Amino acid sequence: MREFFLPKKGYRVVFFIGKGGVGKTTSSAAAAIPLAEKGYKTLIVSLDPAHNLGDVLMEKLSDKPKKIAENLYAAELNMEKLINAYLKRLEESMKHTYRYLTVINLEKYFEVLSFSPGIEEYATLEAIREILTNGDEWDIIVFDTPPTGLTLRVLALPKISLIWTDKLIEIRRAILDRRAAIANIHGEQEFTVEGEKFKLPTREEEDAVMKELKAYREEVAFVESVLTDPEKTSVVAVMNPEMLPLYETERAYESLRKFKVPFNMIIMNKVLELKAEVPELAAKIKAQERVLDEVSRRFKGIEIVKVPTLPEEPRGLESLRTLGGKIVGD
């Protein structure tokens, strides 16, 4: 089996990425089967709002892992539920951190926030973080991801979030230093909301905002450490032998390299292999051959697996098993 599919330090995480419709779901489900059959407790999770994982496995799935076969579990995460759960956690955190904000109608604020740009990315990252936090329950976690653009933004978020969180911590520290300086001259500052007194904190260890920032930084740093560890995380790109998927895969490769996320393999799906010449398909095959040559040239050092066009879309464990063996190198 290919090493980058196998756990080394605890559990292994494998992200299947690619343009919509190239075969990510089929490939990820197929790969999970031989891994489970080799004795690795494997969880495959669909993060794609357009869920097809249950259709491919021919099983009814929910956001709770369902046992499909020995050592094989599957789940489909509902994006609306993810966003609501993320906002609920955020709301509770704000109410705890800023108790004096109870006079403000936070519920209305979070209703609007649910339509905010970027909320899907943060909700998806939070779902990934929760799964990774409990990662030791599994040997291998396979993620069937949304189309490339959203997935890349999610995988870039930990690094970006660390940058702005560090800046916020720096700003908060400066605020506390100035409060401490004022308190030394005028004494501790207090204010009253609805009859309840609140003391303005001046030290980091008593400041709820600083505690929240540091806790969030710790959570994000944990995810970032997993995503950038080549002994824990692998990324497999799925593409068809066409120019547009090639361009998209190349952009994904460059983005992931920038954020130090390991990129290990390309699955070249739906390659036409004809035993006899068919004039009507000659131009199509020539175009595919050009793309295959370009992929070999542009992605040196990246393993490439060719999957031929199949008579029908594989569904169910039996029909996926052969494809999975080809992908994981069984």
Short mmCIF file of C-alpha atoms in Angstrom, two decimals:
data_model
loop_
_atom_site.label_atom_id
_atom_site.label_comp_id
_atom_site.label_asym_id
_atom_site.label_seq_id
_atom_site.Cartn_x
_atom_site.Cartn_y
_atom_site.Cartn_z
CA MET A 1 0.00 0.00 0.00
CA ARG A 2 1.13 3.56 -0.62
CA GLU A 3 2.69 4.92 2.57
CA PHE A 4 0.90 8.27 2.53
CA PHE A 5 -2.42 6.46 3.09
CA LEU A 6 -1.18 4.66 6.21
CA PRO A 7 -1.05 5.92 9.81
CA LYS A 8 2.39 6.59 11.31
CA LYS A 9 1.96 9.00 14.22
CA GLY A 10 -1.46 8.14 15.60
CA TYR A 11 -4.15 8.59 12.96
CA ARG A 12 -3.78 9.49 9.27
CA VAL A 13 -5.93 12.14 7.53
CA VAL A 14 -6.49 12.01 3.76
CA PHE A 15 -8.24 14.82 1.87
CA PHE A 16 -9.62 14.07 -1.60
CA ILE A 17 -9.87 17.39 -3.47
CA GLY A 18 -10.85 18.42 -6.98
CA LYS A 19 -13.24 20.20 -9.30
CA GLY A 20 -16.93 19.31 -9.01
CA GLY A 21 -17.90 16.22 -10.98
CA VAL A 22 -14.41 14.71 -11.45
CA GLY A 23 -15.06 11.72 -9.18
CA LYS A 24 -13.87 12.75 -5.70
CA THR A 25 -16.65 10.94 -3.86
CA THR A 26 -16.22 7.70 -5.81
CA SER A 27 -12.43 7.80 -5.42
CA SER A 28 -12.49 8.58 -1.68
CA ALA A 29 -15.09 5.91 -0.96
CA ALA A 30 -13.16 3.39 -3.05
CA ALA A 31 -9.90 4.16 -1.23
CA ALA A 32 -11.52 3.76 2.19
CA ILE A 33 -12.63 0.18 1.50
CA PRO A 34 -9.24 -1.58 1.12
CA LEU A 35 -7.84 0.48 4.00
CA ALA A 36 -10.63 -0.82 6.24
CA GLU A 37 -10.17 -4.35 4.91
CA LYS A 38 -6.49 -4.21 5.87
CA GLY A 39 -7.61 -3.76 9.47
CA TYR A 40 -7.42 0.03 9.79
CA LYS A 41 -10.43 1.55 11.52
CA THR A 42 -11.46 3.99 8.79
CA LEU A 43 -13.90 6.90 8.85
CA ILE A 44 -14.93 8.56 5.60
CA VAL A 45 -16.67 11.93 5.98
CA SER A 46 -18.39 13.93 3.25
CA LEU A 47 -17.98 17.70 3.68
CA ASP A 48 -19.55 18.43 0.31
CA PRO A 49 -22.97 20.16 0.55
CA ALA A 50 -24.05 18.18 -2.55
CA HIS A 51 -23.84 14.82 -0.77
CA ASN A 52 -23.26 11.75 -2.93
CA LEU A 53 -21.33 9.57 -0.49
CA GLY A 54 -24.44 7.73 0.69
CA ASP A 55 -25.46 7.11 -2.95
CA VAL A 56 -22.02 5.73 -3.82
CA LEU A 57 -21.96 3.44 -0.77
CA MET A 58 -25.67 2.65 -1.24
CA GLU A 59 -26.31 3.55 2.41
CA LYS A 60 -28.46 6.14 4.21
CA LEU A 61 -25.98 8.41 6.02
CA SER A 62 -26.22 11.20 8.61
CA ASP A 63 -23.76 13.37 10.50
CA LYS A 64 -23.12 10.50 12.94
CA PRO A 65 -20.63 7.83 11.79
CA LYS A 66 -22.47 4.75 10.55
CA LYS A 67 -20.84 1.34 10.37
CA ILE A 68 -20.82 0.21 6.73
CA ALA A 69 -18.58 -2.86 7.04
CA GLU A 70 -15.89 -4.20 9.36
CA ASN A 71 -13.63 -1.23 10.28
CA LEU A 72 -15.46 1.07 7.82
CA TYR A 73 -17.65 3.97 8.99
CA ALA A 74 -19.18 6.82 7.00
CA ALA A 75 -20.90 10.16 7.67
CA GLU A 76 -22.29 13.10 5.70
CA LEU A 77 -22.10 16.49 7.42
CA ASN A 78 -25.02 18.84 6.82
CA MET A 79 -23.76 22.34 5.98
CA GLU A 80 -26.78 24.14 7.46
CA LYS A 81 -26.37 22.21 10.73
CA LEU A 82 -22.63 22.93 10.69
CA ILE A 83 -23.23 26.67 10.36
CA ASN A 84 -25.92 26.68 13.08
CA ALA A 85 -23.69 24.67 15.45
CA TYR A 86 -20.73 26.98 14.76
CA LEU A 87 -22.81 30.12 15.38
CA LYS A 88 -24.31 28.61 18.55
CA ARG A 89 -20.85 27.93 19.92
CA LEU A 90 -19.78 31.47 18.97
CA GLU A 91 -22.86 32.96 20.61
CA GLU A 92 -22.33 31.05 23.85
CA SER A 93 -18.67 32.03 23.86
CA MET A 94 -19.52 35.72 23.40
CA LYS A 95 -22.18 35.63 26.12
CA HIS A 96 -19.66 34.07 28.50
CA THR A 97 -16.80 36.39 27.54
CA TYR A 98 -18.83 39.61 27.32
CA ARG A 99 -21.47 39.09 30.01
CA TYR A 100 -22.40 42.75 29.91
CA LEU A 101 -23.59 42.29 26.30
CA THR A 102 -26.69 40.43 27.46
CA VAL A 103 -28.55 43.71 27.06
CA ILE A 104 -27.95 43.41 23.29
CA ASN A 105 -30.10 41.07 21.19
CA LEU A 106 -27.30 38.70 20.15
CA GLU A 107 -29.76 36.28 18.55
CA LYS A 108 -30.65 38.83 15.84
CA TYR A 109 -26.95 39.52 15.26
CA PHE A 110 -26.19 35.82 14.71
CA GLU A 111 -29.20 35.39 12.41
CA VAL A 112 -27.60 37.96 10.10
CA LEU A 113 -24.14 36.44 10.57
CA SER A 114 -25.42 33.10 9.23
CA PHE A 115 -25.51 34.71 5.75
CA SER A 116 -22.06 36.28 6.10
CA PRO A 117 -19.40 35.55 3.43
CA GLY A 118 -16.89 33.02 4.72
CA ILE A 119 -19.23 31.43 7.26
CA GLU A 120 -19.22 28.09 5.36
CA GLU A 121 -15.43 27.95 5.52
CA TYR A 122 -15.31 28.60 9.27
CA ALA A 123 -18.12 26.13 9.96
CA THR A 124 -16.38 23.47 7.87
CA LEU A 125 -13.07 24.11 9.62
CA GLU A 126 -14.80 23.79 12.99
CA ALA A 127 -16.27 20.43 11.91
CA ILE A 128 -12.82 19.23 10.80
CA ARG A 129 -11.33 20.41 14.11
CA GLU A 130 -13.91 18.46 16.12
CA ILE A 131 -13.22 15.30 14.11
CA LEU A 132 -9.45 15.71 14.47
CA THR A 133 -9.79 16.38 18.21
CA ASN A 134 -11.32 12.90 18.49
CA GLY A 135 -8.99 11.52 15.83
CA ASP A 136 -7.55 8.84 18.10
CA GLU A 137 -10.85 6.95 17.76
CA TRP A 138 -9.75 6.13 14.20
CA ASP A 139 -6.70 4.89 12.33
CA ILE A 140 -7.55 6.70 9.10
CA ILE A 141 -9.92 9.62 8.43
CA VAL A 142 -10.83 10.23 4.78
CA PHE A 143 -12.46 13.55 3.84
CA ASP A 144 -14.57 13.82 0.68
CA THR A 145 -14.40 17.58 0.17
CA PRO A 146 -16.44 20.33 -1.54
CA PRO A 147 -15.21 21.68 -4.92
CA THR A 148 -11.64 22.98 -4.93
CA GLY A 149 -12.23 26.68 -4.20
CA LEU A 150 -14.07 26.16 -0.92
CA THR A 151 -11.72 23.36 0.16
CA LEU A 152 -8.59 25.46 -0.41
CA ARG A 153 -10.04 28.34 1.61
CA VAL A 154 -10.80 25.93 4.47
CA LEU A 155 -7.30 24.40 4.39
CA ALA A 156 -5.75 27.89 4.32
CA LEU A 157 -7.85 29.17 7.24
CA PRO A 158 -5.72 27.82 10.13
CA LYS A 159 -2.58 29.63 8.94
CA ILE A 160 -4.53 32.84 8.20
CA SER A 161 -6.43 32.63 11.51
CA LEU A 162 -3.17 32.27 13.44
CA ILE A 163 -1.86 35.48 11.85
CA TRP A 164 -4.89 37.61 12.75
CA THR A 165 -5.33 35.98 16.19
CA ASP A 166 -1.71 36.79 17.06
CA LYS A 167 -2.38 40.38 16.01
CA LEU A 168 -5.55 40.55 18.14
CA ILE A 169 -3.64 39.16 21.13
CA GLU A 170 -1.01 41.83 20.60
CA ILE A 171 -3.68 44.57 20.47
CA ARG A 172 -5.50 43.18 23.53
CA ARG A 173 -2.21 43.05 25.45
CA ALA A 174 -1.62 46.73 24.63
CA ILE A 175 -5.16 47.57 25.86
CA LEU A 176 -4.56 45.75 29.15
CA ASP A 177 -1.21 47.51 29.62
CA ARG A 178 -2.87 50.91 29.21
CA ARG A 179 -5.68 49.94 31.58
CA ALA A 180 -3.08 48.88 34.15
CA ALA A 181 -1.28 52.21 33.78
CA ILE A 182 -4.56 54.11 34.31
CA ALA A 183 -5.49 51.89 37.28
CA ASN A 184 -2.14 52.71 38.93
CA ILE A 185 -3.05 56.40 38.82
CA HIS A 186 -6.84 56.45 39.25
CA GLY A 187 -7.56 53.04 40.77
CA GLU A 188 -9.52 50.14 39.28
CA GLN A 189 -12.20 51.12 36.78
CA GLU A 190 -15.76 49.81 37.07
CA PHE A 191 -18.98 50.23 35.11
CA THR A 192 -22.56 49.20 35.77
CA VAL A 193 -25.02 47.47 33.42
CA GLU A 194 -28.60 46.88 34.63
CA GLY A 195 -27.53 47.24 38.24
CA GLU A 196 -24.61 44.80 37.99
CA LYS A 197 -21.06 46.07 38.46
CA PHE A 198 -18.24 44.96 36.16
CA LYS A 199 -14.56 45.56 36.86
CA LEU A 200 -12.34 46.28 33.90
CA PRO A 201 -9.57 43.62 33.97
CA THR A 202 -5.98 44.79 33.69
CA ARG A 203 -4.13 41.45 33.75
CA GLU A 204 -4.11 38.74 31.09
CA GLU A 205 -4.94 35.92 33.50
CA GLU A 206 -8.19 37.62 34.61
CA ASP A 207 -9.24 38.97 31.21
CA ALA A 208 -11.98 36.83 29.62
CA VAL A 209 -11.27 38.23 26.15
CA MET A 210 -7.58 37.30 26.33
CA LYS A 211 -8.47 33.83 27.62
CA GLU A 212 -10.85 33.35 24.69
CA LEU A 213 -8.26 34.54 22.16
CA LYS A 214 -5.60 32.21 23.56
CA ALA A 215 -8.02 29.26 23.64
CA TYR A 216 -9.01 29.91 20.02
CA ARG A 217 -5.35 30.21 19.01
CA GLU A 218 -4.63 26.86 20.63
CA GLU A 219 -7.49 25.20 18.73
CA VAL A 220 -6.39 26.65 15.38
CA ALA A 221 -2.72 25.85 16.01
CA PHE A 222 -3.70 22.23 16.67
CA VAL A 223 -5.51 21.94 13.31
CA GLU A 224 -2.66 23.68 11.50
CA SER A 225 -0.11 21.32 13.08
CA VAL A 226 -2.08 18.30 11.82
CA LEU A 227 -2.64 19.69 8.31
CA THR A 228 1.04 20.52 7.79
CA ASP A 229 2.44 17.27 9.19
CA PRO A 230 3.36 14.94 6.27
CA GLU A 231 3.23 11.97 8.66
CA LYS A 232 -0.39 12.75 9.56
CA THR A 233 -1.97 14.40 6.50
CA SER A 234 -2.10 13.58 2.79
CA VAL A 235 -3.89 15.36 -0.04
CA VAL A 236 -5.02 13.45 -3.12
CA ALA A 237 -6.25 15.47 -6.11
CA VAL A 238 -8.81 13.93 -8.45
CA MET A 239 -9.05 15.27 -12.00
CA ASN A 240 -10.22 14.29 -15.46
CA PRO A 241 -7.74 14.39 -18.39
CA GLU A 242 -8.94 17.81 -19.56
CA MET A 243 -7.31 21.25 -19.50
CA LEU A 244 -9.71 23.02 -17.08
CA PRO A 245 -9.29 20.40 -14.31
CA LEU A 246 -5.53 20.54 -14.99
CA TYR A 247 -5.42 24.30 -14.41
CA GLU A 248 -7.49 23.94 -11.25
CA THR A 249 -5.29 21.13 -9.91
CA GLU A 250 -2.19 23.19 -10.59
CA ARG A 251 -3.62 26.15 -8.67
CA ALA A 252 -4.51 23.82 -5.79
CA TYR A 253 -0.99 22.37 -5.80
CA GLU A 254 0.58 25.85 -5.59
CA SER A 255 -1.82 27.01 -2.86
CA LEU A 256 -1.26 23.94 -0.70
CA ARG A 257 2.50 24.22 -1.11
CA LYS A 258 2.30 27.85 0.06
CA PHE A 259 0.48 26.73 3.23
CA LYS A 260 2.76 23.68 3.67
CA VAL A 261 -0.08 21.15 3.34
CA PRO A 262 1.31 17.86 1.90
CA PHE A 263 0.19 17.09 -1.67
CA ASN A 264 0.87 13.44 -2.48
CA MET A 265 -1.02 12.06 -5.46
CA ILE A 266 -3.15 12.81 -8.53
CA ILE A 267 -5.88 10.43 -9.61
CA MET A 268 -6.38 10.85 -13.34
CA ASN A 269 -9.98 9.70 -13.62
CA LYS A 270 -12.03 8.69 -16.68
CA VAL A 271 -9.10 8.08 -19.03
CA LEU A 272 -10.27 6.67 -22.37
CA GLU A 273 -8.50 3.41 -23.23
CA LEU A 274 -9.69 1.86 -26.50
CA LYS A 275 -8.60 -1.51 -27.84
CA ALA A 276 -9.64 -0.58 -31.36
CA GLU A 277 -9.47 2.78 -33.09
CA VAL A 278 -12.69 4.78 -33.11
CA PRO A 279 -12.41 7.73 -35.55
CA GLU A 280 -15.11 9.70 -33.75
CA LEU A 281 -13.05 9.63 -30.53
CA ALA A 282 -9.62 10.24 -32.06
CA ALA A 283 -9.58 13.97 -31.25
CA LYS A 284 -10.78 13.32 -27.69
CA ILE A 285 -8.03 10.75 -27.06
CA LYS A 286 -5.37 13.06 -28.53
CA ALA A 287 -6.55 15.85 -26.19
CA GLN A 288 -6.39 13.48 -23.22
CA GLU A 289 -2.88 12.38 -24.16
CA ARG A 290 -1.74 16.02 -24.25
CA VAL A 291 -3.17 16.58 -20.76
CA LEU A 292 -1.53 13.39 -19.45
CA ASP A 293 1.82 14.57 -20.80
CA GLU A 294 1.31 18.01 -19.23
CA VAL A 295 0.46 16.48 -15.84
CA SER A 296 3.62 14.33 -15.90
CA ARG A 297 5.67 17.40 -16.80
CA ARG A 298 4.11 19.87 -14.32
CA PHE A 299 3.80 17.59 -11.28
CA LYS A 300 7.23 16.02 -11.00
CA GLY A 301 7.61 13.94 -7.84
CA ILE A 302 3.84 13.57 -7.43
CA GLU A 303 2.44 10.07 -7.88
CA ILE A 304 -0.11 9.78 -10.69
CA VAL A 305 -2.69 7.00 -10.90
CA LYS A 306 -4.70 6.55 -14.09
CA VAL A 307 -8.25 5.27 -13.75
CA PRO A 308 -9.90 4.26 -17.04
CA THR A 309 -13.41 5.23 -18.01
CA LEU A 310 -15.64 2.52 -16.55
CA PRO A 311 -18.76 1.09 -18.23
CA GLU A 312 -20.85 2.44 -15.34
CA GLU A 313 -20.35 4.47 -12.18
CA PRO A 314 -19.24 2.10 -9.39
CA ARG A 315 -21.66 1.89 -6.45
CA GLY A 316 -21.60 -0.36 -3.43
CA LEU A 317 -18.67 -2.05 -1.69
CA GLU A 318 -18.16 -4.79 -4.27
CA SER A 319 -17.84 -2.54 -7.31
CA LEU A 320 -15.72 0.04 -5.42
CA ARG A 321 -13.23 -2.49 -4.04
CA THR A 322 -11.18 -2.98 -7.24
CA LEU A 323 -10.94 0.76 -7.86
CA GLY A 324 -9.89 1.30 -4.24
CA GLY A 325 -7.07 -1.24 -4.54
CA LYS A 326 -5.75 0.63 -7.57
CA ILE A 327 -5.81 3.95 -5.70
CA VAL A 328 -4.20 2.88 -2.43
CA GLY A 329 -1.79 0.46 -4.12
CA ASP A 330 -3.18 -2.76 -2.71
#
